[in-house]
PDB file of C-alpha atoms and ligand atoms in Angstrom:
ATOM      1  CA  MET A  41      37.752  60.096  -1.622  1.00 42.00           C
ATOM      2  CA  SER A  42      38.886  56.541  -1.028  1.00 40.00           C
ATOM      3  CA  THR A  43      35.622  55.724   0.807  1.00 43.00           C
ATOM      4  CA  ASN A  44      33.911  55.858  -2.734  1.00 43.00           C
ATOM      5  CA  LEU A  45      35.745  52.804  -3.750  1.00 41.00           C
ATOM      6  CA  PRO A  46      35.661  50.219  -0.995  1.00 41.00           C
ATOM      7  CA  SER A  47      33.578  47.683  -2.993  1.00 42.00           C
ATOM      8  CA  PHE A  48      36.058  47.875  -5.691  1.00 40.00           C
ATOM      9  CA  GLU A  49      38.937  47.373  -3.408  1.00 40.00           C
ATOM     10  CA  LYS A  50      37.082  44.414  -1.910  1.00 40.00           C
ATOM     11  CA  ALA A  51      36.571  42.823  -5.181  1.00 40.00           C
ATOM     12  CA  GLU A  52      40.159  43.206  -6.315  1.00 42.00           C
ATOM     13  CA  TYR A  53      41.892  42.043  -3.314  1.00 41.00           C
ATOM     14  CA  GLY A  54      39.468  40.216  -0.962  1.00 40.00           C
ATOM     15  CA  GLY A  55      37.179  38.576  -3.488  1.00 42.00           C
ATOM     16  CA  GLY A  56      39.036  35.282  -3.764  1.00 44.00           C
ATOM     17  CA  SER A  57      35.782  33.543  -2.852  1.00 44.00           C
ATOM     18  CA  GLN A  58      34.219  34.625  -6.117  1.00 51.00           C
ATOM     19  CA  LEU A  59      36.499  32.470  -8.074  1.00 50.00           C
ATOM     20  CA  PRO A  60      35.866  28.779  -8.650  1.00 51.00           C
ATOM     21  CA  PRO A  61      37.383  27.263  -5.503  1.00 60.00           C
ATOM     22  CA  THR A  62      40.347  25.037  -6.740  1.00 75.00           C
ATOM     23  CA  GLU A  63      40.039  23.951 -10.242  1.00 83.00           C
ATOM     24  CA  GLN A  64      43.134  22.329 -11.796  1.00 90.00           C
ATOM     25  CA  CYS A  65      44.472  22.144 -15.181  1.00 91.00           C
ATOM     26  CA  VAL A  66      43.606  18.550 -16.533  1.00 88.00           C
ATOM     27  CA  ARG A  67      47.047  18.471 -18.459  1.00 88.00           C
ATOM     28  CA  CYS A  68      49.711  20.026 -16.137  1.00 91.00           C
ATOM     29  CA  GLY A  69      47.802  20.181 -12.864  1.00 90.00           C
ATOM     30  CA  GLN A  70      48.416  23.835 -11.936  1.00 90.00           C
ATOM     31  CA  THR A  71      45.768  25.578 -10.023  1.00 89.00           C
ATOM     32  CA  LEU A  72      43.821  27.639 -12.199  1.00 86.00           C
ATOM     33  CA  VAL A  73      43.150  31.208 -10.497  1.00 79.00           C
ATOM     34  CA  GLU A  74      42.715  33.396 -13.422  1.00 78.00           C
ATOM     35  CA  ARG A  75      42.034  32.886 -17.135  1.00 83.00           C
ATOM     36  CA  PHE A  76      41.323  29.398 -17.834  1.00 88.00           C
ATOM     37  CA  PHE A  77      39.753  27.340 -20.779  1.00 88.00           C
ATOM     38  CA  ARG A  78      37.583  24.190 -20.887  1.00 86.00           C
ATOM     39  CA  MET A  79      38.461  21.462 -23.371  1.00 81.00           C
ATOM     40  CA  ASP A  80      35.708  18.921 -23.686  1.00 73.00           C
ATOM     41  CA  GLY A  81      34.316  20.437 -20.335  1.00 79.00           C
ATOM     42  CA  GLU A  82      37.550  19.863 -18.485  1.00 84.00           C
ATOM     43  CA  PRO A  83      39.351  22.889 -17.189  1.00 89.00           C
ATOM     44  CA  ILE A  84      42.689  23.536 -18.760  1.00 89.00           C
ATOM     45  CA  CYS A  85      45.270  26.488 -18.390  1.00 90.00           C
ATOM     46  CA  GLU A  86      45.858  28.831 -21.275  1.00 88.00           C
ATOM     47  CA  PRO A  87      49.422  27.438 -22.298  1.00 87.00           C
ATOM     48  CA  CYS A  88      48.023  23.928 -22.472  1.00 86.00           C
ATOM     49  CA  ALA A  89      44.989  25.030 -24.358  1.00 83.00           C
ATOM     50  CA  ASN A  90      47.280  26.650 -26.791  1.00 80.00           C
ATOM     51  CA  MET A  91      49.264  23.498 -27.223  1.00 79.00           C
ATOM     52  CA  ALA A  92      46.168  21.639 -27.733  1.00 74.00           C
ATOM     53  CA  VAL A  93      44.937  23.937 -30.352  1.00 69.00           C
ATOM     54  CA  GLN A  94      48.166  23.797 -32.225  1.00 66.00           C
ATOM     55  CA  ALA A  95      48.344  20.035 -32.501  1.00 61.00           C
ATOM     56  CA  PRO A  96      44.549  18.848 -32.825  1.00 58.00           C
ATOM     57  CA  ALA A  97      45.039  17.745 -36.301  1.00 58.00           C
ATOM     58  CA  GLU A  98      47.280  14.769 -35.675  1.00 63.00           C
ATOM     59  CA  GLY A  99      45.396  13.548 -32.574  1.00 73.00           C
ATOM     60  CA  ALA A 100      42.075  13.925 -34.349  1.00 81.00           C
ATOM     61  CA  TYR A 101      43.327  12.050 -37.379  1.00 84.00           C
ATOM     62  CA  ILE A 102      44.629   9.249 -35.220  1.00 87.00           C
ATOM     63  CA  ALA A 103      41.350   9.100 -33.359  1.00 89.00           C
ATOM     64  CA  PHE A 104      39.402   8.909 -36.627  1.00 92.00           C
ATOM     65  CA  SER A 105      41.479   6.192 -38.008  1.00 94.00           C
ATOM     66  CA  LYS A 106      41.130   4.060 -34.930  1.00 95.00           C
ATOM     67  CA  ALA A 107      37.473   4.646 -35.020  1.00 96.00           C
ATOM     68  CA  ILE A 108      37.361   3.582 -38.576  1.00 97.00           C
ATOM     69  CA  ALA A 109      39.293   0.365 -37.896  1.00 98.00           C
ATOM     70  CA  ALA A 110      37.185  -0.555 -34.887  1.00 98.00           C
ATOM     71  CA  GLY A 111      33.922   0.313 -36.974  1.00 98.00           C
ATOM     72  CA  ILE A 112      35.156  -2.141 -39.853  1.00 98.00           C
ATOM     73  CA  VAL A 113      35.858  -4.898 -37.119  1.00 98.00           C
ATOM     74  CA  ALA A 114      32.308  -4.155 -35.712  1.00 98.00           C
ATOM     75  CA  ALA A 115      30.691  -4.230 -39.208  1.00 97.00           C
ATOM     76  CA  VAL A 116      32.347  -7.631 -39.968  1.00 96.00           C
ATOM     77  CA  VAL A 117      31.098  -9.014 -36.584  1.00 97.00           C
ATOM     78  CA  GLY A 118      27.701  -7.514 -37.191  1.00 96.00           C
ATOM     79  CA  SER A 119      27.438  -9.111 -40.697  1.00 94.00           C
ATOM     80  CA  ALA A 120      28.348 -12.474 -39.358  1.00 94.00           C
ATOM     81  CA  LEU A 121      26.041 -12.194 -36.527  1.00 94.00           C
ATOM     82  CA  TYR A 122      23.139 -10.901 -38.730  1.00 93.00           C
ATOM     83  CA  ALA A 123      23.628 -13.862 -41.198  1.00 92.00           C
ATOM     84  CA  ALA A 124      24.178 -16.590 -38.402  1.00 93.00           C
ATOM     85  CA  VAL A 125      20.777 -15.402 -36.845  1.00 93.00           C
ATOM     86  CA  GLU A 126      18.949 -15.224 -40.168  1.00 89.00           C
ATOM     87  CA  ILE A 127      20.373 -18.705 -41.219  1.00 90.00           C
ATOM     88  CA  GLY A 128      19.715 -20.235 -37.661  1.00 91.00           C
ATOM     89  CA  THR A 129      16.080 -18.858 -37.097  1.00 88.00           C
ATOM     90  CA  GLY A 130      14.910 -18.503 -40.690  1.00 81.00           C
ATOM     91  CA  TRP A 131      13.828 -14.817 -39.761  1.00 76.00           C
ATOM     92  CA  THR A 132      13.054 -12.833 -42.872  1.00 66.00           C
ATOM     93  CA  ILE A 133      12.804  -9.549 -40.958  1.00 71.00           C
ATOM     94  CA  GLY A 134      16.122  -8.148 -40.158  1.00 80.00           C
ATOM     95  CA  TYR A 135      15.784  -7.200 -36.552  1.00 88.00           C
ATOM     96  CA  VAL A 136      19.569  -7.621 -36.024  1.00 92.00           C
ATOM     97  CA  ALA A 137      20.146  -4.551 -37.880  1.00 94.00           C
ATOM     98  CA  LEU A 138      19.492  -2.708 -34.674  1.00 95.00           C
ATOM     99  CA  ALA A 139      22.286  -4.731 -32.997  1.00 96.00           C
ATOM    100  CA  VAL A 140      24.643  -4.030 -35.846  1.00 97.00           C
ATOM    101  CA  GLY A 141      23.900  -0.342 -35.780  1.00 97.00           C
ATOM    102  CA  TRP A 142      24.780  -0.358 -32.074  1.00 98.00           C
ATOM    103  CA  LEU A 143      27.688  -2.526 -32.260  1.00 98.00           C
ATOM    104  CA  ILE A 144      29.305  -0.304 -34.911  1.00 98.00           C
ATOM    105  CA  GLY A 145      28.481   2.880 -33.056  1.00 98.00           C
ATOM    106  CA  LYS A 146      29.915   1.516 -29.863  1.00 97.00           C
ATOM    107  CA  GLY A 147      33.033   0.096 -31.641  1.00 98.00           C
ATOM    108  CA  MET A 148      33.800   3.513 -33.232  1.00 97.00           C
ATOM    109  CA  LYS A 149      33.299   5.417 -29.936  1.00 94.00           C
ATOM    110  CA  LEU A 150      35.705   3.087 -28.236  1.00 95.00           C
ATOM    111  CA  GLY A 151      38.183   3.410 -31.070  1.00 95.00           C
ATOM    112  CA  SER A 152      38.238   7.259 -30.894  1.00 90.00           C
ATOM    113  CA  GLU A 153      38.053   7.187 -27.102  1.00 85.00           C
ATOM    114  CA  GLY A 154      34.776   9.188 -26.909  1.00 85.00           C
ATOM    115  CA  ARG A 155      35.421  11.444 -29.899  1.00 87.00           C
ATOM    116  CA  GLY A 156      32.649  11.967 -32.460  1.00 89.00           C
ATOM    117  CA  GLY A 157      31.440  14.251 -35.117  1.00 88.00           C
ATOM    118  CA  ARG A 158      29.869  14.516 -38.497  1.00 90.00           C
ATOM    119  CA  ARG A 159      32.519  12.392 -40.422  1.00 92.00           C
ATOM    120  CA  TYR A 160      32.037   9.809 -37.664  1.00 95.00           C
ATOM    121  CA  GLN A 161      28.470   9.600 -38.206  1.00 96.00           C
ATOM    122  CA  ILE A 162      28.723   9.323 -41.983  1.00 97.00           C
ATOM    123  CA  ALA A 163      31.226   6.539 -41.634  1.00 98.00           C
ATOM    124  CA  ALA A 164      28.923   4.724 -39.034  1.00 98.00           C
ATOM    125  CA  ALA A 165      26.001   5.006 -41.241  1.00 98.00           C
ATOM    126  CA  VAL A 166      27.865   3.582 -44.307  1.00 97.00           C
ATOM    127  CA  LEU A 167      29.299   0.793 -42.307  1.00 97.00           C
ATOM    128  CA  THR A 168      25.949  -0.245 -40.892  1.00 97.00           C
ATOM    129  CA  TYR A 169      24.470  -0.304 -44.364  1.00 96.00           C
ATOM    130  CA  VAL A 170      27.260  -2.288 -45.907  1.00 95.00           C
ATOM    131  CA  SER A 171      27.318  -4.653 -42.910  1.00 95.00           C
ATOM    132  CA  VAL A 172      23.616  -5.482 -43.146  1.00 93.00           C
ATOM    133  CA  SER A 173      23.359  -5.660 -46.883  1.00 91.00           C
ATOM    134  CA  SER A 174      26.379  -7.913 -47.203  1.00 90.00           C
ATOM    135  CA  ALA A 175      24.832 -10.082 -44.449  1.00 90.00           C
ATOM    136  CA  SER A 176      22.007 -10.833 -46.960  1.00 81.00           C
ATOM    137  CA  LEU A 177      24.640 -11.917 -49.386  1.00 82.00           C
ATOM    138  CA  ILE A 178      25.973 -14.545 -46.999  1.00 86.00           C
ATOM    139  CA  VAL A 179      22.512 -15.874 -46.421  1.00 84.00           C
ATOM    140  CA  ILE A 180      21.799 -16.196 -50.254  1.00 80.00           C
ATOM    141  CA  LEU A 181      25.282 -17.921 -50.905  1.00 82.00           C
ATOM    142  CA  HIS A 182      24.600 -20.233 -47.945  1.00 85.00           C
ATOM    143  CA  ALA A 183      20.973 -21.091 -49.298  1.00 84.00           C
ATOM    144  CA  THR A 184      22.303 -21.568 -52.921  1.00 81.00           C
ATOM    145  CA  GLN A 185      25.131 -23.978 -51.654  1.00 80.00           C
ATOM    146  CA  LYS A 186      22.692 -25.822 -49.518  1.00 84.00           C
ATOM    147  CA  ALA A 187      20.265 -26.402 -52.334  1.00 83.00           C
ATOM    148  CA  ASN A 188      23.019 -27.471 -54.600  1.00 80.00           C
ATOM    149  CA  PRO A 189      26.056 -28.938 -52.620  1.00 78.00           C
ATOM    150  CA  GLU A 190      27.810 -29.976 -55.791  1.00 76.00           C
ATOM    151  CA  LEU A 191      27.999 -26.251 -56.785  1.00 70.00           C
ATOM    152  CA  HIS A 192      31.248 -24.479 -56.379  1.00 69.00           C
ATOM    153  CA  PHE A 193      31.475 -20.788 -56.932  1.00 66.00           C
ATOM    154  CA  ALA A 194      34.046 -19.865 -59.335  1.00 70.00           C
ATOM    155  CA  MET A 195      35.450 -16.308 -58.931  1.00 68.00           C
ATOM    156  CA  SER A 196      35.121 -14.517 -62.039  1.00 76.00           C
ATOM    157  CA  GLN A 197      34.919 -10.784 -62.637  1.00 78.00           C
ATOM    158  CA  ARG A 198      31.212 -11.274 -63.701  1.00 81.00           C
ATOM    159  CA  PHE A 199      30.458 -13.121 -60.412  1.00 79.00           C
ATOM    160  CA  ALA A 200      32.268 -10.564 -58.294  1.00 79.00           C
ATOM    161  CA  ILE A 201      30.136  -7.799 -59.860  1.00 83.00           C
ATOM    162  CA  PHE A 202      27.119  -9.921 -59.218  1.00 80.00           C
ATOM    163  CA  LEU A 203      27.921 -10.288 -55.611  1.00 79.00           C
ATOM    164  CA  LEU A 204      28.690  -6.598 -55.123  1.00 80.00           C
ATOM    165  CA  LYS A 205      25.335  -5.521 -56.880  1.00 81.00           C
ATOM    166  CA  TYR A 206      23.256  -8.178 -55.189  1.00 79.00           C
ATOM    167  CA  GLY A 207      24.912  -7.447 -51.867  1.00 82.00           C
ATOM    168  CA  LEU A 208      24.763  -3.613 -51.610  1.00 86.00           C
ATOM    169  CA  LEU A 209      21.241  -3.410 -53.119  1.00 88.00           C
ATOM    170  CA  SER A 210      19.685  -6.328 -51.125  1.00 84.00           C
ATOM    171  CA  PRO A 211      17.831  -4.209 -48.709  1.00 86.00           C
ATOM    172  CA  PHE A 212      15.963  -2.622 -51.559  1.00 87.00           C
ATOM    173  CA  LEU A 213      15.586  -5.955 -53.510  1.00 84.00           C
ATOM    174  CA  GLU A 214      13.731  -7.339 -50.423  1.00 82.00           C
ATOM    175  CA  LEU A 215      11.137  -4.644 -51.201  1.00 85.00           C
ATOM    176  CA  ARG A 216       9.821  -7.208 -53.625  1.00 84.00           C
ATOM    177  CA  ASP A 217       8.637  -9.339 -50.569  1.00 80.00           C
ATOM    178  CA  GLY A 218       6.217  -6.685 -49.789  1.00 84.00           C
ATOM    179  CA  VAL A 219       5.487  -5.769 -46.265  1.00 85.00           C
ATOM    180  CA  SER A 220       8.362  -7.622 -44.544  1.00 81.00           C
ATOM    181  CA  GLY A 221      10.771  -6.062 -47.158  1.00 84.00           C
ATOM    182  CA  VAL A 222       9.317  -2.486 -46.124  1.00 89.00           C
ATOM    183  CA  ILE A 223       9.723  -3.338 -42.371  1.00 89.00           C
ATOM    184  CA  GLY A 224      13.208  -4.725 -43.131  1.00 87.00           C
ATOM    185  CA  LEU A 225      14.256  -1.469 -44.655  1.00 91.00           C
ATOM    186  CA  PHE A 226      12.597   0.589 -41.896  1.00 93.00           C
ATOM    187  CA  ILE A 227      14.553  -1.653 -39.309  1.00 94.00           C
ATOM    188  CA  LEU A 228      17.838  -0.858 -41.209  1.00 94.00           C
ATOM    189  CA  PHE A 229      16.920   2.828 -41.099  1.00 96.00           C
ATOM    190  CA  ILE A 230      16.320   2.618 -37.280  1.00 96.00           C
ATOM    191  CA  GLY A 231      19.761   0.763 -37.018  1.00 97.00           C
ATOM    192  CA  ILE A 232      21.505   3.452 -38.898  1.00 97.00           C
ATOM    193  CA  ARG A 233      20.086   5.999 -36.914  1.00 97.00           C
ATOM    194  CA  THR A 234      21.288   4.347 -33.806  1.00 97.00           C
ATOM    195  CA  ALA A 235      24.807   4.372 -35.196  1.00 97.00           C
ATOM    196  CA  TRP A 236      24.414   7.843 -36.321  1.00 97.00           C
ATOM    197  CA  ALA A 237      23.311   9.069 -32.880  1.00 96.00           C
ATOM    198  CA  MET A 238      25.920   7.297 -31.012  1.00 96.00           C
ATOM    199  CA  THR A 239      28.834   8.552 -33.114  1.00 95.00           C
ATOM    200  CA  ALA A 240      27.684  12.333 -32.695  1.00 91.00           C
ATOM    201  CA  GLY A 241      29.952  14.535 -30.459  1.00 82.00           C
ATOM    202  CA  SER A 242      32.873  16.833 -31.101  1.00 76.00           C
ATOM    203  CA  GLU A 243      36.464  16.216 -32.188  1.00 74.00           C
ATOM    204  CA  TYR A 244      37.833  18.966 -30.116  1.00 67.00           C
ATOM    205  CA  ARG A 245      35.894  21.507 -28.184  1.00 60.00           C
ATOM    206  CA  ILE A 246      37.581  24.416 -26.265  1.00 66.00           C
ATOM    207  CA  THR A 247      35.508  27.158 -24.616  1.00 72.00           C
ATOM    208  CA  GLY A 248      36.860  30.133 -22.746  1.00 77.00           C
ATOM    209  CA  PRO A 249      38.410  32.089 -21.367  1.00 80.00           C
ATOM    210  CA  HIS A 250      36.608  31.517 -18.239  1.00 79.00           C
ATOM    211  CA  GLY A 251      37.382  33.316 -14.820  1.00 74.00           C
ATOM    212  CA  GLY A 252      39.618  36.197 -14.325  1.00 63.00           C
ATOM    213  CA  ALA A 253      38.850  40.092 -14.484  1.00 50.00           C
ATOM    214  CA  ALA A 254      36.526  39.821 -17.606  1.00 45.00           C
ATOM    215  CA  GLN A 255      33.836  38.043 -15.572  1.00 44.00           C
ATOM    216  CA  SER A 256      34.041  39.821 -12.127  1.00 38.00           C
TER     217      SER A 256
HETATM  218 ZN1   ZN B 596      48.121  23.280 -17.896  1.00 83.82          ZN
END
């Protein structure tokens, strides 16, 4: 009778070699012999996975906020860089938009410690667009000031609206320049796509359970 079941017994009691050798929970360090999960690819034990799932909102919110803060800094730096290159070289085609997109993507990823996701991507795209379009505004103001050094900009509501409108629409207004405007808009699109691709990813990814009787 019992001779019908040797392979079962072997699997149950002697089959330790079928389990992953020695994976340890990344949080508490205990050796994972049976059911375990993976959080962002790293092995994690069931109690730790439960704790992570119960408190993801706060951590994810903090990570996103840090990513936004870092992204805004990158956008300001990118805008200054873009304007400096354009004023310095006289380039009319905005190649620097590629660098701006990369800078913002990189900054956000650093801020979130590697997290990403759809809301990160949308923020990165908006920041890249705003950064590049406001750079054009710096260039315009610089040129105006240079042409007429006596001119002092008085801050009025009308002027503020003009700045906002001219700044945010500048990539499209440059279409009036013909081919270079089209190329500029295309490069901006590539810059936005770069930032978009770099901020893809997951906010929290847990898979499992792995191991244990379910898989033997
Ligand atoms: Zn654990």
